[in-house]
mmCIF file of C-alpha atoms and ligand atoms in Angstrom:
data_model
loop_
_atom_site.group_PDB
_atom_site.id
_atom_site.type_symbol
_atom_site.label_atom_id
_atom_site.label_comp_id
_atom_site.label_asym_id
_atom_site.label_seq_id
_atom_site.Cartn_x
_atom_site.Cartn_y
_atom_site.Cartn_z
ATOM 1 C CA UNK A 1 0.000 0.000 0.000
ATOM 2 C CA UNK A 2 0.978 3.405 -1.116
ATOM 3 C CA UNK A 3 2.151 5.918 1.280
ATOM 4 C CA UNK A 4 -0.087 9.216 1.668
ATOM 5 C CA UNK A 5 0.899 12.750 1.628
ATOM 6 C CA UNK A 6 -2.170 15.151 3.538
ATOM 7 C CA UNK A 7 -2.638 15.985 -0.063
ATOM 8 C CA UNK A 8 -3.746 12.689 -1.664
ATOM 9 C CA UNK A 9 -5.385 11.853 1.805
ATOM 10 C CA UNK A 10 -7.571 14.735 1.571
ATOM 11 C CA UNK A 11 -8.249 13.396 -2.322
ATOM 12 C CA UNK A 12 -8.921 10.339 -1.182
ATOM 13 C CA UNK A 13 -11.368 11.398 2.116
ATOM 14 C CA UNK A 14 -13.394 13.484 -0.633
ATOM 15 C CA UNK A 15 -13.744 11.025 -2.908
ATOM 16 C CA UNK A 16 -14.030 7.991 -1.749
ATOM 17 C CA UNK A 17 -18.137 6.221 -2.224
ATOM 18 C CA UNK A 18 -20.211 3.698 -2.636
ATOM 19 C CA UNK A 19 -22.972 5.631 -3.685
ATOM 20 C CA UNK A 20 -24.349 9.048 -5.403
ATOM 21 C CA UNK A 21 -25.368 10.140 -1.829
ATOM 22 C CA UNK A 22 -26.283 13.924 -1.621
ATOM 23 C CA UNK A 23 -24.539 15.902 -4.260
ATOM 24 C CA UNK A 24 -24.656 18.819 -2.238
ATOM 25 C CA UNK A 25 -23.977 17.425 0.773
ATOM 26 C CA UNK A 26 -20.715 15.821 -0.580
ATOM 27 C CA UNK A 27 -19.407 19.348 -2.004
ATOM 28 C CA UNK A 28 -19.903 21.485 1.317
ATOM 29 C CA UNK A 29 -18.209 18.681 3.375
ATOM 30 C CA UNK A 30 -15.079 18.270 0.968
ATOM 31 C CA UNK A 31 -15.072 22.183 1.286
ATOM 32 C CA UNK A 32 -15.233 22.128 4.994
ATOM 33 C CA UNK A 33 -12.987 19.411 5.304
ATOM 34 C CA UNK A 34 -10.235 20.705 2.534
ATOM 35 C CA UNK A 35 -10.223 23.960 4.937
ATOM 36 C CA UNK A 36 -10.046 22.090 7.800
ATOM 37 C CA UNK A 37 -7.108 20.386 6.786
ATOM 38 C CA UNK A 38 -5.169 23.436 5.152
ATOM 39 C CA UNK A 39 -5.863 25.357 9.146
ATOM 40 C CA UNK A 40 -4.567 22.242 10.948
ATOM 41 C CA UNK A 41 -1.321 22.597 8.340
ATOM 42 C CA UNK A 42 -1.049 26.441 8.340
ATOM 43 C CA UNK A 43 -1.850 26.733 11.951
ATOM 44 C CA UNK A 44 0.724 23.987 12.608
ATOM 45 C CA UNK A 45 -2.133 22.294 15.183
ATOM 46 C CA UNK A 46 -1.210 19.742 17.715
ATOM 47 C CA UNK A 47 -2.473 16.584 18.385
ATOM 48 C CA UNK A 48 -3.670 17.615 21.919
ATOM 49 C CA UNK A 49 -5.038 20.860 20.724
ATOM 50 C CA UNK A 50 -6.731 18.827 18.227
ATOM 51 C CA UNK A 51 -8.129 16.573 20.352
ATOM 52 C CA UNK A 52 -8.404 19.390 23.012
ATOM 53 C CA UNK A 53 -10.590 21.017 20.249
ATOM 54 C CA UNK A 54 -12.906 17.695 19.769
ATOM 55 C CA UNK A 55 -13.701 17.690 23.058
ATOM 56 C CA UNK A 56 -14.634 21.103 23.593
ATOM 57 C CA UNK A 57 -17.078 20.723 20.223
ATOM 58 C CA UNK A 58 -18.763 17.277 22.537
ATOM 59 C CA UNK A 59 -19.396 19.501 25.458
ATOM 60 C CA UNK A 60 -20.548 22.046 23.078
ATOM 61 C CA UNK A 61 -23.648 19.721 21.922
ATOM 62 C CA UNK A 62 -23.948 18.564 25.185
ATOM 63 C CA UNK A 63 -24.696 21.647 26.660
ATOM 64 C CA UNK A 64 -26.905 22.342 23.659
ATOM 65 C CA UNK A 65 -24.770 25.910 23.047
ATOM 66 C CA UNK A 66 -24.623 25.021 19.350
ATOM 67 C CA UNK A 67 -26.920 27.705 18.706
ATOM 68 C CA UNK A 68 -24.732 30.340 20.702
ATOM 69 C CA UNK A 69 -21.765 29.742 19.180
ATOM 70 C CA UNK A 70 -23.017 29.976 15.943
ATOM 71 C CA UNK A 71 -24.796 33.744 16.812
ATOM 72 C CA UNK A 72 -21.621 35.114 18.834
ATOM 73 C CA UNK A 73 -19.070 33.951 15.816
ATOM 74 C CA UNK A 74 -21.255 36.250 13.258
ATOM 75 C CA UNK A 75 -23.036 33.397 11.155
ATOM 76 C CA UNK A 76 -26.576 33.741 12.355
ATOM 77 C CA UNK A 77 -25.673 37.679 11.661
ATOM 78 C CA UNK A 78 -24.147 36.405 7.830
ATOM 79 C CA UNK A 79 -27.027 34.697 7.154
ATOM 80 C CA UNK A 80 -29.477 37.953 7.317
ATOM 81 C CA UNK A 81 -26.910 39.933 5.210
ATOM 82 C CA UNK A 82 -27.231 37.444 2.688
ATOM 83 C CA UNK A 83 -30.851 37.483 2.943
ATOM 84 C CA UNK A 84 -30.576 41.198 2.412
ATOM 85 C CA UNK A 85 -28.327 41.190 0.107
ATOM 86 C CA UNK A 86 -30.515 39.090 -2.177
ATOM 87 C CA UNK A 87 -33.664 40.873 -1.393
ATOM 88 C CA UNK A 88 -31.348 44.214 -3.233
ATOM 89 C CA UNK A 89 -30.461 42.211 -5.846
ATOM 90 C CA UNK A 90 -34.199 41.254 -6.483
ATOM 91 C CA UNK A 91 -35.620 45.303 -6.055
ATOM 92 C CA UNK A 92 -37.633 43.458 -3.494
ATOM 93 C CA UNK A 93 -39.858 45.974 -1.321
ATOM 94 C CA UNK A 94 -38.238 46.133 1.650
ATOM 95 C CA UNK A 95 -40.115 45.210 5.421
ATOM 96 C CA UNK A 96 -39.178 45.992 8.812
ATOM 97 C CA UNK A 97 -35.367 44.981 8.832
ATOM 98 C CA UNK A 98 -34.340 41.664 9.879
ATOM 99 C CA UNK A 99 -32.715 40.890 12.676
ATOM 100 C CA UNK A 100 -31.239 36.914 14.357
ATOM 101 C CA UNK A 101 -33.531 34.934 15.678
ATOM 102 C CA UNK A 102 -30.829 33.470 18.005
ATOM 103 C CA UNK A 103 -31.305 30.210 20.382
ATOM 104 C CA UNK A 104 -33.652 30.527 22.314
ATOM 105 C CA UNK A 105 -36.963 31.074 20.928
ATOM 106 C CA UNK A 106 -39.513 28.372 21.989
ATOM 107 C CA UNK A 107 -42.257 27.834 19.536
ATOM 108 C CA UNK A 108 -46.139 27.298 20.816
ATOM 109 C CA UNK A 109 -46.211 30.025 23.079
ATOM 110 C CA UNK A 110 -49.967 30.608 24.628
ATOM 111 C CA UNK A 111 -52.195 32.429 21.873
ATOM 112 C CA UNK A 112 -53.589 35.510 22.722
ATOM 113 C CA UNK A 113 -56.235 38.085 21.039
ATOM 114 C CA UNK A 114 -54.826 41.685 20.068
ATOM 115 C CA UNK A 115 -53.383 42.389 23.416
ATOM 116 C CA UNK A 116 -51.596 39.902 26.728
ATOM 117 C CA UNK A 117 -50.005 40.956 29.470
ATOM 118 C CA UNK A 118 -46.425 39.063 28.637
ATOM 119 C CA UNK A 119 -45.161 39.698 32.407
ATOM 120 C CA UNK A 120 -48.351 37.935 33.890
ATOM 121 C CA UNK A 121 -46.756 36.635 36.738
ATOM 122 C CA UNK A 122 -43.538 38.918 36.537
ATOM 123 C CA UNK A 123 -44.841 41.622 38.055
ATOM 124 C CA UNK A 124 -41.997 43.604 39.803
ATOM 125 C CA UNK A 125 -39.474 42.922 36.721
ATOM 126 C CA UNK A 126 -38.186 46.434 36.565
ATOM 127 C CA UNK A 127 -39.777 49.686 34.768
ATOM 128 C CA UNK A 128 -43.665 49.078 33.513
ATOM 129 C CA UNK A 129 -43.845 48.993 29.888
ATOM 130 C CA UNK A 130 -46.095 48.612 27.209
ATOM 131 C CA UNK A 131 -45.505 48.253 23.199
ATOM 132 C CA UNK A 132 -47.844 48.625 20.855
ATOM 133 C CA UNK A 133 -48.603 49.304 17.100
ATOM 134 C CA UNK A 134 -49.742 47.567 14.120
ATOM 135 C CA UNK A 135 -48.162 44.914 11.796
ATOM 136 C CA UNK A 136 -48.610 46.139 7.931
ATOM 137 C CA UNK A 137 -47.415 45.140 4.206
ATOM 138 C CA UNK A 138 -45.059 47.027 2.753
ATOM 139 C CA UNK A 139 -47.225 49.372 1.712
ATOM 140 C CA UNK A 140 -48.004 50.983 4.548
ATOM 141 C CA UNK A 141 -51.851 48.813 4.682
ATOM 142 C CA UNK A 142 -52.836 46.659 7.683
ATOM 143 C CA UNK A 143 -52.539 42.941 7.880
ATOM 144 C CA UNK A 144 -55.274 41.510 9.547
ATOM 145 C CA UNK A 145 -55.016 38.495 11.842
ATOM 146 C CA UNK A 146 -51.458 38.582 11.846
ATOM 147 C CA UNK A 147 -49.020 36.749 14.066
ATOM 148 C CA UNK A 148 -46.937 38.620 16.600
ATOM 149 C CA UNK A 149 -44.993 35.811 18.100
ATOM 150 C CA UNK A 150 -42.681 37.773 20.877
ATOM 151 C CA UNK A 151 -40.330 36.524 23.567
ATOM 152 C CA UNK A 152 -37.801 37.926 25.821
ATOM 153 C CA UNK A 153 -35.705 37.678 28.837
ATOM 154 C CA UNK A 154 -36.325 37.708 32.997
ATOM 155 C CA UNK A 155 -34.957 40.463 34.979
ATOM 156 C CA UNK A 156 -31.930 38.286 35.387
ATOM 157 C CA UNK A 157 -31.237 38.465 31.719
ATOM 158 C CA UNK A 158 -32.575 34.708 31.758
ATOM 159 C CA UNK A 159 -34.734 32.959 29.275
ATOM 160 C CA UNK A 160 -37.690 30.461 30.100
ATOM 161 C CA UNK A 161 -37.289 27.287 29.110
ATOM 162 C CA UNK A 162 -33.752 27.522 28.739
ATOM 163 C CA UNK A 163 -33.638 28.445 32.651
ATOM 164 C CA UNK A 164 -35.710 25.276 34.139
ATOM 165 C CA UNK A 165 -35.935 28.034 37.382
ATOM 166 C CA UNK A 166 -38.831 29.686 35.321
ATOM 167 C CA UNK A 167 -42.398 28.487 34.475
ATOM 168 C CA UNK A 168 -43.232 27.339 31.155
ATOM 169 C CA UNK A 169 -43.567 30.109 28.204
ATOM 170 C CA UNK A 170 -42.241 32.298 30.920
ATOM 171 C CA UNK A 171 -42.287 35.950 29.171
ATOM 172 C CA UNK A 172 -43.207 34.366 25.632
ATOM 173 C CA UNK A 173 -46.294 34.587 24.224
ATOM 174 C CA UNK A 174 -48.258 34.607 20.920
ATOM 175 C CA UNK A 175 -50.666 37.779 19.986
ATOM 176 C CA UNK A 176 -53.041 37.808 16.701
ATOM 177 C CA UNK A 177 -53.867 41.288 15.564
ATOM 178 C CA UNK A 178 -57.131 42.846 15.357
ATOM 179 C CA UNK A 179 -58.822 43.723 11.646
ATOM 180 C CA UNK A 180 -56.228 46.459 11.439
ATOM 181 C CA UNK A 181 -53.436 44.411 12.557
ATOM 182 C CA UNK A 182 -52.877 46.022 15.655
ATOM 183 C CA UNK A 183 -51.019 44.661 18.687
ATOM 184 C CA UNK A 184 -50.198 45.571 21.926
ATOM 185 C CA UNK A 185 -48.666 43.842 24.873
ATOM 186 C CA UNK A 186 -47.438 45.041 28.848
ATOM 187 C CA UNK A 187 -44.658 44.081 30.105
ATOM 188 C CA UNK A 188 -41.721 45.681 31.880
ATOM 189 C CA UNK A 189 -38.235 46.550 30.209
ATOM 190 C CA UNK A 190 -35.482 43.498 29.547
ATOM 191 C CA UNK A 191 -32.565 43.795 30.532
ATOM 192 C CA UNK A 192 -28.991 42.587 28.643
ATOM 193 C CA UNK A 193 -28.318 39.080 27.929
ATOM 194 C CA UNK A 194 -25.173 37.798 29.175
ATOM 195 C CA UNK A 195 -23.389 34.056 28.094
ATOM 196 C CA UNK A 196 -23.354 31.569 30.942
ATOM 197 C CA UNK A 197 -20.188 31.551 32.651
ATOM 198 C CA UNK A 198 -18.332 28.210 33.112
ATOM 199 C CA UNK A 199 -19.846 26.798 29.576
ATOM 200 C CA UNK A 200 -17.796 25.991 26.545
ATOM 201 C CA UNK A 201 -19.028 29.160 25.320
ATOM 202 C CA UNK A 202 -17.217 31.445 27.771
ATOM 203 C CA UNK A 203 -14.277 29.464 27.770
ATOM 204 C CA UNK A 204 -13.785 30.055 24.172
ATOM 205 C CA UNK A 205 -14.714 34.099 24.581
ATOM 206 C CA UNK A 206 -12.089 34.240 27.171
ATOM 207 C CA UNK A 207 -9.605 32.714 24.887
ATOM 208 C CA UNK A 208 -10.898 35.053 22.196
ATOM 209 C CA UNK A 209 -10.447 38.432 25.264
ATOM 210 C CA UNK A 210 -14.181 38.679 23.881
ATOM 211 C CA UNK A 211 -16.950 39.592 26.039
ATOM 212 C CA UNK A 212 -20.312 37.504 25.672
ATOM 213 C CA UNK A 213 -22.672 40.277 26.198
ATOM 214 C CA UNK A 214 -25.856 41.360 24.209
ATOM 215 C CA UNK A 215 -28.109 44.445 24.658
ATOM 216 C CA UNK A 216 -31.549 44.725 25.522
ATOM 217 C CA UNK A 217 -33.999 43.617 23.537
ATOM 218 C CA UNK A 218 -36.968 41.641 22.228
ATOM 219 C CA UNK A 219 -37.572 39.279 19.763
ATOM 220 C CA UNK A 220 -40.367 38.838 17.691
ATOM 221 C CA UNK A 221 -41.230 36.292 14.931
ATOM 222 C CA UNK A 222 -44.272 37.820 12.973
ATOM 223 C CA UNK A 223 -46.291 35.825 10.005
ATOM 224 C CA UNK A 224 -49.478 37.088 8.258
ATOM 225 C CA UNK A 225 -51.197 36.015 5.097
ATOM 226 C CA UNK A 226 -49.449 35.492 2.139
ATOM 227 C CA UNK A 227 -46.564 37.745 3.667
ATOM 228 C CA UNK A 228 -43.097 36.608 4.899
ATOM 229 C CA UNK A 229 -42.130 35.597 7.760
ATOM 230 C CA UNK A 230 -40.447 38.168 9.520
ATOM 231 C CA UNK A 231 -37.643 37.581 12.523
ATOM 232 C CA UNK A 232 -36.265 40.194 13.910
ATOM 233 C CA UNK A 233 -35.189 42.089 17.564
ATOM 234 C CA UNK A 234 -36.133 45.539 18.933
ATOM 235 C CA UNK A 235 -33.277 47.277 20.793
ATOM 236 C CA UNK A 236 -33.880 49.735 23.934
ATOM 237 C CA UNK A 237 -31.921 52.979 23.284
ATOM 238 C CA UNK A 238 -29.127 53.825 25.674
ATOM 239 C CA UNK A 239 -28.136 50.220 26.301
ATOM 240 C CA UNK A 240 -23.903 50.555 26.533
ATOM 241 C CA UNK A 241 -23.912 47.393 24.255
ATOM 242 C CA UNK A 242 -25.728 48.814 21.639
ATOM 243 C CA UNK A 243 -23.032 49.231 19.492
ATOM 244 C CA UNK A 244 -21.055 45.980 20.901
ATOM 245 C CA UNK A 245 -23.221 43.281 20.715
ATOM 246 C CA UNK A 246 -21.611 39.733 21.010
ATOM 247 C CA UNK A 247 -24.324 38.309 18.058
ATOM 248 C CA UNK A 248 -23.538 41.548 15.494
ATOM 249 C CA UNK A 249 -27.635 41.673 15.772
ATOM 250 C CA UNK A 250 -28.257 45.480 16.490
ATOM 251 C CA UNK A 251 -29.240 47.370 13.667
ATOM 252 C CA UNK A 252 -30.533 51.096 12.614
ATOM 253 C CA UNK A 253 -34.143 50.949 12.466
ATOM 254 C CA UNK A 254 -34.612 48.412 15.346
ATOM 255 C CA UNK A 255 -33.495 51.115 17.982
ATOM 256 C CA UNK A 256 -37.036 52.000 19.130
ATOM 257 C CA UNK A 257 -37.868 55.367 21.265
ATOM 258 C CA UNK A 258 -38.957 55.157 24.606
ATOM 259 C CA UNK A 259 -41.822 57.557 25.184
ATOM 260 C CA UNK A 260 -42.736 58.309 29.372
ATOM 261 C CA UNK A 261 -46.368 57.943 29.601
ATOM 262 C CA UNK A 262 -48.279 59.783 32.671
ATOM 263 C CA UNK A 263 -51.729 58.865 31.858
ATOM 264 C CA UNK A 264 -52.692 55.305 31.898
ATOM 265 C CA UNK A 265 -56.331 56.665 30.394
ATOM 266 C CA UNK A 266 -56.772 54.007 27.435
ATOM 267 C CA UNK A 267 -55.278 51.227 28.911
ATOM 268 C CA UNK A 268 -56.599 50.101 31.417
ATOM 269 C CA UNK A 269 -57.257 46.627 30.424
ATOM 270 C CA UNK A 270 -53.390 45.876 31.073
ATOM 271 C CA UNK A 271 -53.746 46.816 34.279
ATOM 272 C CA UNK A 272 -50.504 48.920 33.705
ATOM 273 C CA UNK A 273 -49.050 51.580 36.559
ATOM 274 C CA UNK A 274 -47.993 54.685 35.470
ATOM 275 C CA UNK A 275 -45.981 55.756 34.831
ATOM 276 C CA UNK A 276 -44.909 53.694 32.233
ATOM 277 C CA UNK A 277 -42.449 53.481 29.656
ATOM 278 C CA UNK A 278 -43.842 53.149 25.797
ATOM 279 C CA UNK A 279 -42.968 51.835 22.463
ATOM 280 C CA UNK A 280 -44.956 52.726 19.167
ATOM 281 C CA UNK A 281 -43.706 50.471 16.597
ATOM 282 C CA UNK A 282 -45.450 48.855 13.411
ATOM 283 C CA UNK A 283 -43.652 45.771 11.973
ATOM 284 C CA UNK A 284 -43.803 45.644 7.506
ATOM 285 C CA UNK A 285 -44.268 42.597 6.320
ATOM 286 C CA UNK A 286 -42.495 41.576 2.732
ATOM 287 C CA UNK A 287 -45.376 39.850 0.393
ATOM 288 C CA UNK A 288 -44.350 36.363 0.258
ATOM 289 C CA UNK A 289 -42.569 35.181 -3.211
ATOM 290 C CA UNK A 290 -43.234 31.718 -2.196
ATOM 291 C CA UNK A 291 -44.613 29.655 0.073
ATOM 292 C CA UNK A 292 -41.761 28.572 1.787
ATOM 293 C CA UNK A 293 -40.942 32.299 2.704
ATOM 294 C CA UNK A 294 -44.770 31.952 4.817
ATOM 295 C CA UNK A 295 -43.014 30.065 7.361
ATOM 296 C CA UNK A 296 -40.093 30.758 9.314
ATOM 297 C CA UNK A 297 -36.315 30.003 8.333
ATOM 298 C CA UNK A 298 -36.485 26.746 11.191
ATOM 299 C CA UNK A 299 -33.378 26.090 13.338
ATOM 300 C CA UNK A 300 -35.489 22.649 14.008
ATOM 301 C CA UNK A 301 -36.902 21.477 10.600
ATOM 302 C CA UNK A 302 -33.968 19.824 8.432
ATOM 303 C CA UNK A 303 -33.061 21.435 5.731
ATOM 304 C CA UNK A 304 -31.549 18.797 4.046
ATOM 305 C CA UNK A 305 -33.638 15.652 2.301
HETATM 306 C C1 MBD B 401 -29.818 35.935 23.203
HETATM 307 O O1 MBD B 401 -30.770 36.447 24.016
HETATM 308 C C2 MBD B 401 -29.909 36.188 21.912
HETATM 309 O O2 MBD B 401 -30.948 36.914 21.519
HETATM 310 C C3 MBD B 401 -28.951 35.722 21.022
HETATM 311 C C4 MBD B 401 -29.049 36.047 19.601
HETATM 312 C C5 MBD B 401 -27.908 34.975 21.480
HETATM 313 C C6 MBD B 401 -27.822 34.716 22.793
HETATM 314 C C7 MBD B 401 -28.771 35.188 23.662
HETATM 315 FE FE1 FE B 402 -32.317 37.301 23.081
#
């Protein structure tokens, strides 16, 4: 048997079958594993840090941080330029912008008619706030019995679900417009997100001297008919990570203003103290070109046949 140099062992790894299997699935993995190979040669990489490097990728999964990784080394962020980017190239009317849906939405959130009170059960989060508005095409018209699917984060920057401390669909809820496609929702203001410290996740931002930290915000998912799915984040003004976020997620038009409300007169079926901190934001929905584009880009479905 012949002797290999890394260059006819990388031939042979990307060639080698039995069978057609997935075209494209063949050409992405010899791509990832041709630049695999050419780092471990450039960057001269050890056997331990190799296998140091496996091992880190296993607790990775384990810890189900996949997801993180992915938004805090830019390619949830790369994936909504591209989306942009072809939207441009198309003269598509632009929506609301997009913005990362990141890990830790939870889908089936309780169902609510044209308003909810997302902090049921909260109460005492931090300032009393309520957002409200209407979801419309790109034309400026209403979309009625739209979908404002919206989730955010405790007062100690924690996410339900994720943090088993918290009851189910904690701070996450689902609310379908009126006839005019308006929404509105109390809550109080989120703050920051922050990584978990002591998770494979921090231990590679502290090799990297990079901080883990995000801004405050909230994400919604909205869907109406025969529009696109639109994911995307509001960002509270004033936040010292606006400009720094560890996702790259923050963008101009998704920096809402916070308006100081004295009168509660109008609103009193959220219960809401004054006074209260509010948002006035309507969310423009793309037409969809297909219907694929109805339904959201899934972290869960596969992709792949
Ligand atoms: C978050 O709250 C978030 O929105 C993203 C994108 C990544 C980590 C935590
Ligand atoms: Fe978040």
């Amino acid at each position: 048997m012949a002797e290999l140099n890394a260059k006819q062992l990388l031939e042979l790894v990307n060639s080698r079958r039995i069978a057609d299997g997935n075209e494209r699935v063949r050409a992405i993995t010899a791509r990832i594993v041709g630049d695999l190979f050419r780092t471990i040669d450039e960057c001269n990489v050890s056997p331990d840090e190799f296998w140091a490097a496996v091992k880190w990728l296993t607790r990775l999964g384990q810890a189900d941080m996949i997801g993180l990784i992915s938004a805090g080394l830019g390619f949830d962020r790369l994936l909504d330029i591209r989306e942009d980017e072809i939207d441009r190239a198309a003269s598509r009317a632009l929506g609301t912008p997009r913005a990362i849906e990141g890990p830790l939405y939870v889908a089936g959130a309780p169902l609510h008619q044209r308003e909810v009170c997302l902090d049921a059960g909260n109460e005492d989060g931090g300032t009393p706030f309520v957002m409200e508005g209407q979801v419309l095409n790109t034309d400026g018209r209403p979309v009625p019995h739209a979908m404002v699917d919206v989730w955010h984060c405790n007062a100690s920057g924690r996410y339900s679900h994720f943090d088993p401390s918290q009851p189910a669909y904690n701070l996450r809820r689902r609310i379908e417009t009126d006839e005019q496609g308006r929404y509105r929702f109390r809550s109080f203001l989120p703050p920051g997100y922050a990584i978990p410290p002591d998770s494979p996740v921090s231990e590679l931002f502290e090799k990297l001297g990079r901080h883990g930290n995000r801004p405050a915000h909230i994400h919604f998912m909205i869907s109406g008919q025969g529009k696109r799915t639109l994911t995307t984040q509001i960002n509270l003004p004033g936040d010292t990570y606006l400009d720094d976020d560890f996702a790259f997620a923050t963008r101009d038009g998704l920096v809402v203003d916070l308006q100081q409300v004295q009168d509660p007169t109008g609103y009193e079926s959220l219960g809401i103290r004054s006074p209260f901190a509010r948002v006035q934001f309507d969310f423009r929905l793309q037409d969809a070109g297909s219907n694929r584009e109805t339904r959201a880009a899934s972290r869960y479905d596969t992709a792949l046949g």
